[in-house]
Amino acid sequence: MKTAIIYATRSGTAEKCSAKISEMLSGESTVVNIKKVSSPDLSGYDSVIVGASIRIGKVQKEISEFVQKNLETLKAKRLGVFLCMGAGEENFNEYLSQNFPKEFLDKCKSKGFFGGEFNLERLGFLSKMMLKAASKGKPQPHIIPGNIDRFVKDFED
C-alpha cells in the first residue's frame, strides 16, 4: 500500500508526527508539506493521511483548501486524519467537525489526536510573547506517542 501523508504545520509538530507515521507504516509512504507542494498528485497512492495543527480553532488554510479541492479523489482512497493541538482531547471532535467536511470525516478509517508542543524557535516574536503569557503557570502540552501508535494500527487494520 502506498500512502501520501499530507500535512501543514506552523511550529513543526505536525511535521514531526508525519515523519513518525511514515516510519511506522508498513508500506511505502511519502510525506508532503502542503505549503511547499500545493497540488500533490494523488493518483499513485492507495491511501492518504491528512495532518494539521490547530491555531485559534482552525487548521491551516492550505489543508482546508486541499481537502475541499480534492474531496472526490480523497473519498476513493483509504483515509486518515490527525490533529496536533495544545488544547485537550475533549476538543478534538469539535475541531475535526469545524475544519473538515462531514463526508471526508465519514470516510476516515483512523482519526488521531496527537497532543501538541510549543516550539518557540519556529514562532515569530509576537506569537512567542502571546504563547508565553497564555501558558504561564500551566502544564506544557506534549506529543502523545501512544496515540500515534494507535492511529497507525487502526489505519492499517
PDB file of C-alpha atoms in Angstrom:
ATOM      1  CA  MET A   1       0.000   0.000   0.000  1.00  0.00           C
ATOM      2  CA  LYS A   2       1.326   3.454  -0.963  1.00  0.00           C
ATOM      3  CA  THR A   3       0.387   6.272   1.380  1.00  0.00           C
ATOM      4  CA  ALA A   4       0.676  10.031   0.961  1.00  0.00           C
ATOM      5  CA  ILE A   5       0.923  11.920   4.239  1.00  0.00           C
ATOM      6  CA  ILE A   6      -0.162  15.486   3.508  1.00  0.00           C
ATOM      7  CA  TYR A   7       0.422  17.956   6.331  1.00  0.00           C
ATOM      8  CA  ALA A   8       0.679  21.625   7.245  1.00  0.00           C
ATOM      9  CA  THR A   9       2.461  22.938  10.296  1.00  0.00           C
ATOM     10  CA  ARG A  10       3.248  26.194  11.982  1.00  0.00           C
ATOM     11  CA  SER A  11       5.731  25.223  14.681  1.00  0.00           C
ATOM     12  CA  GLY A  12       6.833  21.814  13.354  1.00  0.00           C
ATOM     13  CA  THR A  13       4.745  19.426  15.459  1.00  0.00           C
ATOM     14  CA  ALA A  14       2.590  18.114  12.585  1.00  0.00           C
ATOM     15  CA  GLU A  15       5.769  17.685  10.534  1.00  0.00           C
ATOM     16  CA  LYS A  16       7.359  15.637  13.338  1.00  0.00           C
ATOM     17  CA  CYS A  17       4.219  13.490  13.686  1.00  0.00           C
ATOM     18  CA  SER A  18       4.001  12.965   9.912  1.00  0.00           C
ATOM     19  CA  ALA A  19       7.592  11.701   9.851  1.00  0.00           C
ATOM     20  CA  LYS A  20       6.854   9.345  12.757  1.00  0.00           C
ATOM     21  CA  ILE A  21       3.778   7.941  10.979  1.00  0.00           C
ATOM     22  CA  SER A  22       5.837   7.448   7.814  1.00  0.00           C
ATOM     23  CA  GLU A  23       8.431   5.452   9.776  1.00  0.00           C
ATOM     24  CA  MET A  24       5.748   3.263  11.351  1.00  0.00           C
ATOM     25  CA  LEU A  25       3.653   2.443   8.259  1.00  0.00           C
ATOM     26  CA  SER A  26       4.348  -0.973   6.786  1.00  0.00           C
ATOM     27  CA  GLY A  27       4.001   0.100   3.149  1.00  0.00           C
ATOM     28  CA  GLU A  28       5.674   2.802   1.103  1.00  0.00           C
ATOM     29  CA  SER A  29       4.893   6.363   2.175  1.00  0.00           C
ATOM     30  CA  THR A  30       5.631   9.897   1.046  1.00  0.00           C
ATOM     31  CA  VAL A  31       5.469  12.902   3.368  1.00  0.00           C
ATOM     32  CA  VAL A  32       4.312  16.139   1.697  1.00  0.00           C
ATOM     33  CA  ASN A  33       4.301  19.633   3.202  1.00  0.00           C
ATOM     34  CA  ILE A  34       1.250  21.193   1.530  1.00  0.00           C
ATOM     35  CA  LYS A  35       2.775  24.651   1.950  1.00  0.00           C
ATOM     36  CA  LYS A  36       5.665  23.619  -0.313  1.00  0.00           C
ATOM     37  CA  VAL A  37       3.761  21.351  -2.751  1.00  0.00           C
ATOM     38  CA  SER A  38       0.325  22.917  -3.124  1.00  0.00           C
ATOM     39  CA  SER A  39      -1.163  20.357  -5.544  1.00  0.00           C
ATOM     40  CA  PRO A  40       0.296  16.908  -4.878  1.00  0.00           C
ATOM     41  CA  ASP A  41      -0.610  14.220  -7.414  1.00  0.00           C
ATOM     42  CA  LEU A  42      -2.624  11.605  -5.525  1.00  0.00           C
ATOM     43  CA  SER A  43      -3.110   9.213  -8.445  1.00  0.00           C
ATOM     44  CA  GLY A  44      -0.277   6.893  -7.415  1.00  0.00           C
ATOM     45  CA  TYR A  45      -1.480   6.435  -3.840  1.00  0.00           C
ATOM     46  CA  ASP A  46      -3.866   3.918  -2.313  1.00  0.00           C
ATOM     47  CA  SER A  47      -4.283   5.923   0.853  1.00  0.00           C
ATOM     48  CA  VAL A  48      -3.940   9.474   2.139  1.00  0.00           C
ATOM     49  CA  ILE A  49      -3.379  10.763   5.656  1.00  0.00           C
ATOM     50  CA  VAL A  50      -4.090  14.451   6.266  1.00  0.00           C
ATOM     51  CA  GLY A  51      -2.482  16.160   9.251  1.00  0.00           C
ATOM     52  CA  ALA A  52      -2.634  19.670  10.611  1.00  0.00           C
ATOM     53  CA  SER A  53      -2.179  21.743  13.699  1.00  0.00           C
ATOM     54  CA  ILE A  54      -4.860  23.835  15.336  1.00  0.00           C
ATOM     55  CA  ARG A  55      -4.428  27.536  15.977  1.00  0.00           C
ATOM     56  CA  ILE A  56      -7.347  29.516  17.358  1.00  0.00           C
ATOM     57  CA  GLY A  57      -9.663  26.633  16.448  1.00  0.00           C
ATOM     58  CA  LYS A  58      -8.590  26.419  12.802  1.00  0.00           C
ATOM     59  CA  VAL A  59      -6.345  24.233  10.683  1.00  0.00           C
ATOM     60  CA  GLN A  60      -4.072  25.870   8.126  1.00  0.00           C
ATOM     61  CA  LYS A  61      -5.990  27.197   5.107  1.00  0.00           C
ATOM     62  CA  GLU A  62      -3.799  25.138   2.769  1.00  0.00           C
ATOM     63  CA  ILE A  63      -5.136  21.940   4.368  1.00  0.00           C
ATOM     64  CA  SER A  64      -8.764  23.100   4.195  1.00  0.00           C
ATOM     65  CA  GLU A  65      -8.362  24.074   0.549  1.00  0.00           C
ATOM     66  CA  PHE A  66      -6.578  20.807  -0.296  1.00  0.00           C
ATOM     67  CA  VAL A  67      -9.374  18.673   1.198  1.00  0.00           C
ATOM     68  CA  GLN A  68     -12.149  20.726  -0.459  1.00  0.00           C
ATOM     69  CA  LYS A  69     -10.429  20.745  -3.854  1.00  0.00           C
ATOM     70  CA  ASN A  70      -9.652  17.000  -3.805  1.00  0.00           C
ATOM     71  CA  LEU A  71     -12.683  15.707  -1.908  1.00  0.00           C
ATOM     72  CA  GLU A  72     -13.938  13.313  -4.614  1.00  0.00           C
ATOM     73  CA  THR A  73     -10.450  11.880  -5.216  1.00  0.00           C
ATOM     74  CA  LEU A  74      -9.871  11.522  -1.466  1.00  0.00           C
ATOM     75  CA  LYS A  75     -13.162   9.708  -0.896  1.00  0.00           C
ATOM     76  CA  ALA A  76     -11.979   6.934  -3.244  1.00  0.00           C
ATOM     77  CA  LYS A  77      -8.929   6.218  -1.060  1.00  0.00           C
ATOM     78  CA  ARG A  78      -8.248   4.848   2.413  1.00  0.00           C
ATOM     79  CA  LEU A  79      -8.191   7.978   4.575  1.00  0.00           C
ATOM     80  CA  GLY A  80      -6.852   9.096   7.911  1.00  0.00           C
ATOM     81  CA  VAL A  81      -6.718  12.473   9.619  1.00  0.00           C
ATOM     82  CA  PHE A  82      -4.807  13.749  12.630  1.00  0.00           C
ATOM     83  CA  LEU A  83      -4.580  16.972  14.580  1.00  0.00           C
ATOM     84  CA  CYS A  84      -1.775  18.357  16.683  1.00  0.00           C
ATOM     85  CA  MET A  85      -3.009  20.822  19.275  1.00  0.00           C
ATOM     86  CA  GLY A  86      -2.265  22.090  22.736  1.00  0.00           C
ATOM     87  CA  ALA A  87      -5.947  22.016  23.695  1.00  0.00           C
ATOM     88  CA  GLY A  88      -7.166  18.866  25.397  1.00  0.00           C
ATOM     89  CA  GLU A  89      -8.560  15.821  23.664  1.00  0.00           C
ATOM     90  CA  GLU A  90     -12.070  16.847  24.736  1.00  0.00           C
ATOM     91  CA  ASN A  91     -11.966  19.457  21.919  1.00  0.00           C
ATOM     92  CA  PHE A  92     -10.740  17.031  19.244  1.00  0.00           C
ATOM     93  CA  ASN A  93     -14.065  16.020  17.638  1.00  0.00           C
ATOM     94  CA  GLU A  94     -15.322  19.600  17.703  1.00  0.00           C
ATOM     95  CA  TYR A  95     -12.219  20.827  15.873  1.00  0.00           C
ATOM     96  CA  LEU A  96     -12.463  17.998  13.337  1.00  0.00           C
ATOM     97  CA  SER A  97     -16.079  18.851  12.507  1.00  0.00           C
ATOM     98  CA  GLN A  98     -15.348  22.598  12.351  1.00  0.00           C
ATOM     99  CA  ASN A  99     -12.466  22.159   9.921  1.00  0.00           C
ATOM    100  CA  PHE A 100     -13.303  19.219   7.645  1.00  0.00           C
ATOM    101  CA  PRO A 101     -16.350  18.240   5.568  1.00  0.00           C
ATOM    102  CA  LYS A 102     -18.539  15.536   7.101  1.00  0.00           C
ATOM    103  CA  GLU A 103     -18.223  13.347   4.002  1.00  0.00           C
ATOM    104  CA  PHE A 104     -14.415  13.443   4.369  1.00  0.00           C
ATOM    105  CA  LEU A 105     -14.542  12.596   8.073  1.00  0.00           C
ATOM    106  CA  ASP A 106     -17.071   9.796   7.493  1.00  0.00           C
ATOM    107  CA  LYS A 107     -14.587   8.119   5.120  1.00  0.00           C
ATOM    108  CA  CYS A 108     -11.616   8.366   7.505  1.00  0.00           C
ATOM    109  CA  LYS A 109     -10.603   4.963   8.789  1.00  0.00           C
ATOM    110  CA  SER A 110      -8.481   6.494  11.521  1.00  0.00           C
ATOM    111  CA  LYS A 111      -8.673   9.837  13.353  1.00  0.00           C
ATOM    112  CA  GLY A 112      -5.890  10.871  15.683  1.00  0.00           C
ATOM    113  CA  PHE A 113      -5.368  13.410  18.425  1.00  0.00           C
ATOM    114  CA  PHE A 114      -1.606  13.636  18.926  1.00  0.00           C
ATOM    115  CA  GLY A 115      -1.352  16.411  21.509  1.00  0.00           C
ATOM    116  CA  GLY A 116       0.984  19.272  20.804  1.00  0.00           C
ATOM    117  CA  GLU A 117       4.102  21.076  21.829  1.00  0.00           C
ATOM    118  CA  PHE A 118       5.496  24.577  21.804  1.00  0.00           C
ATOM    119  CA  ASN A 119       8.475  25.078  19.519  1.00  0.00           C
ATOM    120  CA  LEU A 120       9.304  28.692  20.256  1.00  0.00           C
ATOM    121  CA  GLU A 121      12.223  28.767  17.792  1.00  0.00           C
ATOM    122  CA  ARG A 122       9.788  28.495  14.865  1.00  0.00           C
ATOM    123  CA  LEU A 123       7.417  31.214  16.032  1.00  0.00           C
ATOM    124  CA  GLY A 124       7.611  34.944  15.438  1.00  0.00           C
ATOM    125  CA  PHE A 125       8.203  37.437  18.223  1.00  0.00           C
ATOM    126  CA  LEU A 126       4.533  38.324  18.797  1.00  0.00           C
ATOM    127  CA  SER A 127       3.435  34.661  18.772  1.00  0.00           C
ATOM    128  CA  LYS A 128       6.181  33.816  21.271  1.00  0.00           C
ATOM    129  CA  MET A 129       5.127  36.588  23.636  1.00  0.00           C
ATOM    130  CA  MET A 130       1.429  35.656  23.439  1.00  0.00           C
ATOM    131  CA  LEU A 131       2.202  31.980  23.983  1.00  0.00           C
ATOM    132  CA  LYS A 132       4.445  32.641  26.967  1.00  0.00           C
ATOM    133  CA  ALA A 133       1.808  34.868  28.576  1.00  0.00           C
ATOM    134  CA  ALA A 134      -1.063  32.431  27.922  1.00  0.00           C
ATOM    135  CA  SER A 135       0.815  29.360  29.148  1.00  0.00           C
ATOM    136  CA  LYS A 136       2.404  30.853  32.272  1.00  0.00           C
ATOM    137  CA  GLY A 137       1.859  28.529  35.210  1.00  0.00           C
ATOM    138  CA  LYS A 138       0.042  25.899  33.123  1.00  0.00           C
ATOM    139  CA  PRO A 139       1.334  22.427  32.236  1.00  0.00           C
ATOM    140  CA  GLN A 140       3.047  22.350  28.847  1.00  0.00           C
ATOM    141  CA  PRO A 141       1.385  20.315  26.097  1.00  0.00           C
ATOM    142  CA  HIS A 142       3.262  17.335  24.660  1.00  0.00           C
ATOM    143  CA  ILE A 143       3.047  14.823  21.830  1.00  0.00           C
ATOM    144  CA  ILE A 144       1.336  11.578  22.862  1.00  0.00           C
ATOM    145  CA  PRO A 145       3.311   8.699  21.244  1.00  0.00           C
ATOM    146  CA  GLY A 146       0.715   6.076  22.248  1.00  0.00           C
ATOM    147  CA  ASN A 147      -1.928   7.930  20.239  1.00  0.00           C
ATOM    148  CA  ILE A 148       0.310   7.873  17.155  1.00  0.00           C
ATOM    149  CA  ASP A 149       0.855   4.118  17.631  1.00  0.00           C
ATOM    150  CA  ARG A 150      -2.898   3.519  17.942  1.00  0.00           C
ATOM    151  CA  PHE A 151      -3.615   5.713  14.883  1.00  0.00           C
ATOM    152  CA  VAL A 152      -1.202   3.718  12.671  1.00  0.00           C
ATOM    153  CA  LYS A 153      -2.534   0.379  13.949  1.00  0.00           C
ATOM    154  CA  ASP A 154      -6.170   1.424  13.296  1.00  0.00           C
ATOM    155  CA  PHE A 155      -5.229   2.799   9.877  1.00  0.00           C
ATOM    156  CA  GLU A 156      -3.545  -0.420   8.776  1.00  0.00           C
ATOM    157  CA  ASP A 157      -6.156  -2.861  10.202  1.00  0.00           C
TER     158      ASP A 157
END
